[in-house]
């Protein structure tokens, strides 16, 4: 079943931060601690870094995990095994929080 | 996941929107009762919603004045909902009967707040200068529950109720309220004029918050909120991961009936007009907002261990009493 965002969660891409992060990535800097997507779940606000935000944005219920992986491996220059592990960890974390669902 | 949020957002998360200063009440603590302002036609309100939707502002909260005074409230809310915004409002409850509750629900409101200042009918009515207002406010909560619309209750803490906030929480429980906002008293508008009579002393504020934080920690069936950065130094305070100090100008802005933007409803400084000026320019470059975002410790705040979280407390109160954003909040007991 495809991954889908919990519709109760309000979120947005922080466009200016995203542009800054993309520029920093171009320069080869570590941007893993910089949030580019904010989301509000149960009245609390959280943020996702660029990779997490990208996965989150893609989880609209239209893609299988394989399609998600294929899309991300085209966008990020990471070893396949590393990407697969990161993706699994991220999905597990967010499904445990009930921010993502299978449906 | 990324760590704590330290950079500025691309737009506020919430717009507190005064559609009209008109009100059917005349409350002693009201920040806006003595204000007058041109009101915009429905078409301009929709243009504002288009701007907010374009900037991905997720929440708008209608306040006032009394939002239900405007007959186009339902149309505006439905339009905003259709554009993806989450709409809520605060009302005195007088006009909020079952039919109005049904219309609010149908126009997409996510939650509706009713202001109740005392669980004692006579005290509430007296404070609001409106006989019968308590009964109507409570009936409004019941109407919201009957139509399945999430309700909240707002109580401005002042001399009349600070010793009796538990009764307010109990009242909320009995009427199916989901969240209670115990608002700190702001020294603006009539609240400023009636300050001597209504405001607590700093020590009384401290005592109130110590007690209220303990009650909050022990309460699981009701959400209790205080939006007051001056409590940062108290045990049981949960630091806001989003922002330090006042959230005005960082997470939220306020819209006046004519489209003028102010940092919050309690700071009478105009940042610009949303229909006439470029939003990003105001948001990023406004000297007023930037001054609020970069407060420096003055007076007793210099050297205070709580400054990193508190940032001098409520900026609106400091400004109202001293004319300087950076002066310590007059409610501070330190
Ligand atoms: S002295 Fe200033 S920083 Fe410290 S708690 Fe009081 S208002 Fe906040």
PDB file of C-alpha atoms in Angstrom, chain B residues 156-333:
ATOM      1  CA  UNK B 156      -8.521  36.775  30.215  1.00  0.00           C
ATOM      2  CA  UNK B 157      -6.929  36.390  33.608  1.00  0.00           C
ATOM      3  CA  UNK B 158      -7.477  39.434  35.771  1.00  0.00           C
ATOM      4  CA  UNK B 159      -8.235  40.380  39.333  1.00  0.00           C
ATOM      5  CA  UNK B 160     -11.819  39.115  39.004  1.00  0.00           C
ATOM      6  CA  UNK B 161     -10.935  35.504  38.192  1.00  0.00           C
ATOM      7  CA  UNK B 162      -7.311  34.628  38.981  1.00  0.00           C
ATOM      8  CA  UNK B 163      -8.186  32.815  42.185  1.00  0.00           C
ATOM      9  CA  UNK B 164     -11.006  30.911  40.491  1.00  0.00           C
ATOM     10  CA  UNK B 165      -9.507  29.554  37.295  1.00  0.00           C
ATOM     11  CA  UNK B 166     -10.258  25.970  38.378  1.00  0.00           C
ATOM     12  CA  UNK B 167     -13.977  26.758  38.218  1.00  0.00           C
ATOM     13  CA  UNK B 168     -13.463  28.026  34.678  1.00  0.00           C
ATOM     14  CA  UNK B 169     -11.772  24.741  33.753  1.00  0.00           C
ATOM     15  CA  UNK B 170     -14.637  22.786  35.294  1.00  0.00           C
ATOM     16  CA  UNK B 171     -17.160  24.858  33.357  1.00  0.00           C
ATOM     17  CA  UNK B 172     -15.240  24.073  30.176  1.00  0.00           C
ATOM     18  CA  UNK B 173     -15.323  20.353  30.931  1.00  0.00           C
ATOM     19  CA  UNK B 174     -19.047  20.382  31.554  1.00  0.00           C
ATOM     20  CA  UNK B 175     -19.700  21.956  28.171  1.00  0.00           C
ATOM     21  CA  UNK B 176     -17.456  19.809  26.004  1.00  0.00           C
ATOM     22  CA  UNK B 177     -14.701  22.386  25.460  1.00  0.00           C
ATOM     23  CA  UNK B 178     -11.479  20.972  23.988  1.00  0.00           C
ATOM     24  CA  UNK B 179      -9.032  23.675  24.922  1.00  0.00           C
ATOM     25  CA  UNK B 180      -8.968  26.537  27.417  1.00  0.00           C
ATOM     26  CA  UNK B 181      -6.827  29.599  26.809  1.00  0.00           C
ATOM     27  CA  UNK B 182      -5.949  31.434  29.983  1.00  0.00           C
ATOM     28  CA  UNK B 183      -4.853  34.674  28.403  1.00  0.00           C
ATOM     29  CA  UNK B 184      -2.504  36.990  30.168  1.00  0.00           C
ATOM     30  CA  UNK B 185      -3.799  40.461  30.731  1.00  0.00           C
ATOM     31  CA  UNK B 186      -2.595  42.966  28.143  1.00  0.00           C
ATOM     32  CA  UNK B 187      -2.215  46.625  28.929  1.00  0.00           C
ATOM     33  CA  UNK B 188      -3.827  47.908  25.742  1.00  0.00           C
ATOM     34  CA  UNK B 189      -6.998  49.818  24.940  1.00  0.00           C
ATOM     35  CA  UNK B 190      -9.450  49.667  27.833  1.00  0.00           C
ATOM     36  CA  UNK B 191      -7.206  47.113  29.481  1.00  0.00           C
ATOM     37  CA  UNK B 192      -4.632  49.888  29.849  1.00  0.00           C
ATOM     38  CA  UNK B 193      -7.165  52.407  31.165  1.00  0.00           C
ATOM     39  CA  UNK B 194      -8.558  49.904  33.673  1.00  0.00           C
ATOM     40  CA  UNK B 195      -5.188  48.449  34.516  1.00  0.00           C
ATOM     41  CA  UNK B 196      -5.076  49.567  38.149  1.00  0.00           C
ATOM     42  CA  UNK B 197      -8.357  47.838  38.817  1.00  0.00           C
ATOM     43  CA  UNK B 198      -7.841  44.652  36.768  1.00  0.00           C
ATOM     44  CA  UNK B 199      -4.167  43.779  36.500  1.00  0.00           C
ATOM     45  CA  UNK B 200      -2.368  41.631  39.072  1.00  0.00           C
ATOM     46  CA  UNK B 201       0.881  42.555  40.760  1.00  0.00           C
ATOM     47  CA  UNK B 202       4.030  40.736  39.532  1.00  0.00           C
ATOM     48  CA  UNK B 203       4.031  38.527  42.657  1.00  0.00           C
ATOM     49  CA  UNK B 204       0.364  37.651  42.087  1.00  0.00           C
ATOM     50  CA  UNK B 205       1.168  36.742  38.485  1.00  0.00           C
ATOM     51  CA  UNK B 206       3.931  34.479  39.659  1.00  0.00           C
ATOM     52  CA  UNK B 207       1.668  32.781  42.221  1.00  0.00           C
ATOM     53  CA  UNK B 208      -1.056  32.363  39.629  1.00  0.00           C
ATOM     54  CA  UNK B 209       1.252  30.805  37.059  1.00  0.00           C
ATOM     55  CA  UNK B 210       2.957  28.443  39.530  1.00  0.00           C
ATOM     56  CA  UNK B 211      -0.476  27.147  40.476  1.00  0.00           C
ATOM     57  CA  UNK B 212      -1.837  27.076  36.940  1.00  0.00           C
ATOM     58  CA  UNK B 213       1.217  25.248  35.577  1.00  0.00           C
ATOM     59  CA  UNK B 214       0.806  22.590  38.285  1.00  0.00           C
ATOM     60  CA  UNK B 215      -2.882  22.220  37.400  1.00  0.00           C
ATOM     61  CA  UNK B 216      -1.989  21.963  33.717  1.00  0.00           C
ATOM     62  CA  UNK B 217       0.570  19.223  34.455  1.00  0.00           C
ATOM     63  CA  UNK B 218      -2.040  17.274  36.427  1.00  0.00           C
ATOM     64  CA  UNK B 219      -4.791  17.665  33.817  1.00  0.00           C
ATOM     65  CA  UNK B 220      -5.204  15.185  31.001  1.00  0.00           C
ATOM     66  CA  UNK B 221      -8.828  15.615  29.908  1.00  0.00           C
ATOM     67  CA  UNK B 222      -8.513  19.241  28.816  1.00  0.00           C
ATOM     68  CA  UNK B 223      -5.844  21.152  27.009  1.00  0.00           C
ATOM     69  CA  UNK B 224      -4.787  24.293  28.884  1.00  0.00           C
ATOM     70  CA  UNK B 225      -2.765  26.969  27.132  1.00  0.00           C
ATOM     71  CA  UNK B 226      -1.017  30.119  28.252  1.00  0.00           C
ATOM     72  CA  UNK B 227       0.784  32.242  25.749  1.00  0.00           C
ATOM     73  CA  UNK B 228       3.009  34.204  28.058  1.00  0.00           C
ATOM     74  CA  UNK B 229       6.786  34.115  27.667  1.00  0.00           C
ATOM     75  CA  UNK B 230       7.314  35.636  31.112  1.00  0.00           C
ATOM     76  CA  UNK B 231       6.675  32.181  32.623  1.00  0.00           C
ATOM     77  CA  UNK B 232       9.880  30.766  31.086  1.00  0.00           C
ATOM     78  CA  UNK B 233      11.653  30.784  34.421  1.00  0.00           C
ATOM     79  CA  UNK B 234       8.989  28.742  36.237  1.00  0.00           C
ATOM     80  CA  UNK B 235       9.050  24.989  36.940  1.00  0.00           C
ATOM     81  CA  UNK B 236       6.796  23.036  34.596  1.00  0.00           C
ATOM     82  CA  UNK B 237       7.174  25.505  31.740  1.00  0.00           C
ATOM     83  CA  UNK B 238       7.511  23.738  28.422  1.00  0.00           C
ATOM     84  CA  UNK B 239       9.789  25.719  26.159  1.00  0.00           C
ATOM     85  CA  UNK B 240       8.259  26.518  22.799  1.00  0.00           C
ATOM     86  CA  UNK B 241      10.414  24.716  20.247  1.00  0.00           C
ATOM     87  CA  UNK B 242       9.374  27.143  17.524  1.00  0.00           C
ATOM     88  CA  UNK B 243      10.194  30.472  18.895  1.00  0.00           C
ATOM     89  CA  UNK B 244      11.545  32.209  21.951  1.00  0.00           C
ATOM     90  CA  UNK B 245       9.842  35.118  23.701  1.00  0.00           C
ATOM     91  CA  UNK B 246       6.681  36.620  22.233  1.00  0.00           C
ATOM     92  CA  UNK B 247       5.482  34.904  19.072  1.00  0.00           C
ATOM     93  CA  UNK B 248       4.118  38.137  17.553  1.00  0.00           C
ATOM     94  CA  UNK B 249       5.941  39.129  14.401  1.00  0.00           C
ATOM     95  CA  UNK B 250       7.638  35.705  14.314  1.00  0.00           C
ATOM     96  CA  UNK B 251       4.830  33.162  14.127  1.00  0.00           C
ATOM     97  CA  UNK B 252       1.857  35.478  13.931  1.00  0.00           C
ATOM     98  CA  UNK B 253       0.664  38.852  12.698  1.00  0.00           C
ATOM     99  CA  UNK B 254      -2.517  40.829  13.167  1.00  0.00           C
ATOM    100  CA  UNK B 255      -4.785  42.346  10.523  1.00  0.00           C
ATOM    101  CA  UNK B 256      -6.931  45.373  11.195  1.00  0.00           C
ATOM    102  CA  UNK B 257     -10.347  45.880   9.537  1.00  0.00           C
ATOM    103  CA  UNK B 258      -8.802  48.156   6.882  1.00  0.00           C
ATOM    104  CA  UNK B 259      -6.052  45.690   5.925  1.00  0.00           C
ATOM    105  CA  UNK B 260      -3.306  47.316   7.980  1.00  0.00           C
ATOM    106  CA  UNK B 261      -0.908  44.819   9.511  1.00  0.00           C
ATOM    107  CA  UNK B 262       0.295  45.204  13.092  1.00  0.00           C
ATOM    108  CA  UNK B 263       2.605  42.754  14.910  1.00  0.00           C
ATOM    109  CA  UNK B 264      -0.263  41.788  17.208  1.00  0.00           C
ATOM    110  CA  UNK B 265      -3.607  43.198  18.268  1.00  0.00           C
ATOM    111  CA  UNK B 266      -1.992  44.863  21.259  1.00  0.00           C
ATOM    112  CA  UNK B 267       0.791  46.797  19.530  1.00  0.00           C
ATOM    113  CA  UNK B 268      -0.619  49.795  17.662  1.00  0.00           C
ATOM    114  CA  UNK B 269       2.243  50.090  15.173  1.00  0.00           C
ATOM    115  CA  UNK B 270       1.414  49.607  11.512  1.00  0.00           C
ATOM    116  CA  UNK B 271       3.838  47.497   9.505  1.00  0.00           C
ATOM    117  CA  UNK B 272       2.043  48.224   6.203  1.00  0.00           C
ATOM    118  CA  UNK B 273      -1.185  47.496   4.370  1.00  0.00           C
ATOM    119  CA  UNK B 274      -1.656  44.015   2.989  1.00  0.00           C
ATOM    120  CA  UNK B 275      -3.615  45.207  -0.044  1.00  0.00           C
ATOM    121  CA  UNK B 276      -1.243  47.997  -1.005  1.00  0.00           C
ATOM    122  CA  UNK B 277       2.235  46.773  -0.130  1.00  0.00           C
ATOM    123  CA  UNK B 278       4.374  43.816  -1.031  1.00  0.00           C
ATOM    124  CA  UNK B 279       3.937  41.162   1.649  1.00  0.00           C
ATOM    125  CA  UNK B 280       7.459  39.723   1.546  1.00  0.00           C
ATOM    126  CA  UNK B 281       8.983  43.169   1.833  1.00  0.00           C
ATOM    127  CA  UNK B 282       6.931  43.909   4.949  1.00  0.00           C
ATOM    128  CA  UNK B 283       7.583  40.486   6.460  1.00  0.00           C
ATOM    129  CA  UNK B 284      11.316  40.435   5.944  1.00  0.00           C
ATOM    130  CA  UNK B 285      12.248  44.117   6.015  1.00  0.00           C
ATOM    131  CA  UNK B 286       9.863  45.861   8.410  1.00  0.00           C
ATOM    132  CA  UNK B 287      11.971  47.753  10.972  1.00  0.00           C
ATOM    133  CA  UNK B 288       9.185  47.196  13.521  1.00  0.00           C
ATOM    134  CA  UNK B 289       9.113  43.412  13.055  1.00  0.00           C
ATOM    135  CA  UNK B 290      12.868  43.164  12.917  1.00  0.00           C
ATOM    136  CA  UNK B 291      13.187  45.147  16.140  1.00  0.00           C
ATOM    137  CA  UNK B 292      10.762  42.713  17.807  1.00  0.00           C
ATOM    138  CA  UNK B 293      12.739  39.764  16.471  1.00  0.00           C
ATOM    139  CA  UNK B 294      16.050  40.983  17.791  1.00  0.00           C
ATOM    140  CA  UNK B 295      15.360  42.227  21.293  1.00  0.00           C
ATOM    141  CA  UNK B 296      18.300  43.086  23.501  1.00  0.00           C
ATOM    142  CA  UNK B 297      18.240  42.615  27.245  1.00  0.00           C
ATOM    143  CA  UNK B 298      17.658  45.859  29.137  1.00  0.00           C
ATOM    144  CA  UNK B 299      17.350  46.625  32.819  1.00  0.00           C
ATOM    145  CA  UNK B 300      16.859  43.548  34.973  1.00  0.00           C
ATOM    146  CA  UNK B 301      16.741  41.294  31.886  1.00  0.00           C
ATOM    147  CA  UNK B 302      20.495  41.837  31.457  1.00  0.00           C
ATOM    148  CA  UNK B 303      22.081  38.924  33.227  1.00  0.00           C
ATOM    149  CA  UNK B 304      18.770  37.126  33.824  1.00  0.00           C
ATOM    150  CA  UNK B 305      19.216  33.372  33.312  1.00  0.00           C
ATOM    151  CA  UNK B 306      15.789  33.088  31.685  1.00  0.00           C
ATOM    152  CA  UNK B 307      16.440  35.646  28.949  1.00  0.00           C
ATOM    153  CA  UNK B 308      17.296  33.068  26.266  1.00  0.00           C
ATOM    154  CA  UNK B 309      13.736  31.675  26.486  1.00  0.00           C
ATOM    155  CA  UNK B 310      11.835  34.658  27.847  1.00  0.00           C
ATOM    156  CA  UNK B 311      13.400  37.453  25.768  1.00  0.00           C
ATOM    157  CA  UNK B 312      12.067  40.040  28.168  1.00  0.00           C
ATOM    158  CA  UNK B 313       8.539  38.641  28.277  1.00  0.00           C
ATOM    159  CA  UNK B 314       5.548  40.078  26.461  1.00  0.00           C
ATOM    160  CA  UNK B 315       6.748  42.708  24.007  1.00  0.00           C
ATOM    161  CA  UNK B 316       3.289  44.304  23.798  1.00  0.00           C
ATOM    162  CA  UNK B 317       3.145  44.910  27.551  1.00  0.00           C
ATOM    163  CA  UNK B 318       6.668  46.291  27.672  1.00  0.00           C
ATOM    164  CA  UNK B 319       5.881  48.606  24.778  1.00  0.00           C
ATOM    165  CA  UNK B 320       2.527  49.747  26.235  1.00  0.00           C
ATOM    166  CA  UNK B 321       4.049  50.727  29.538  1.00  0.00           C
ATOM    167  CA  UNK B 322       7.480  52.044  28.498  1.00  0.00           C
ATOM    168  CA  UNK B 323       7.373  52.703  24.743  1.00  0.00           C
ATOM    169  CA  UNK B 324      10.373  50.369  24.347  1.00  0.00           C
ATOM    170  CA  UNK B 325      10.183  46.774  23.087  1.00  0.00           C
ATOM    171  CA  UNK B 326      13.318  45.827  25.009  1.00  0.00           C
ATOM    172  CA  UNK B 327      12.320  46.915  28.493  1.00  0.00           C
ATOM    173  CA  UNK B 328      11.359  44.089  30.881  1.00  0.00           C
ATOM    174  CA  UNK B 329       7.739  42.943  30.867  1.00  0.00           C
ATOM    175  CA  UNK B 330       5.960  44.820  33.697  1.00  0.00           C
ATOM    176  CA  UNK B 331       4.462  41.518  34.867  1.00  0.00           C
ATOM    177  CA  UNK B 332       7.901  40.065  35.602  1.00  0.00           C
ATOM    178  CA  UNK B 333       8.421  39.237  39.274  1.00  0.00           C
TER     179      UNK B 333
END
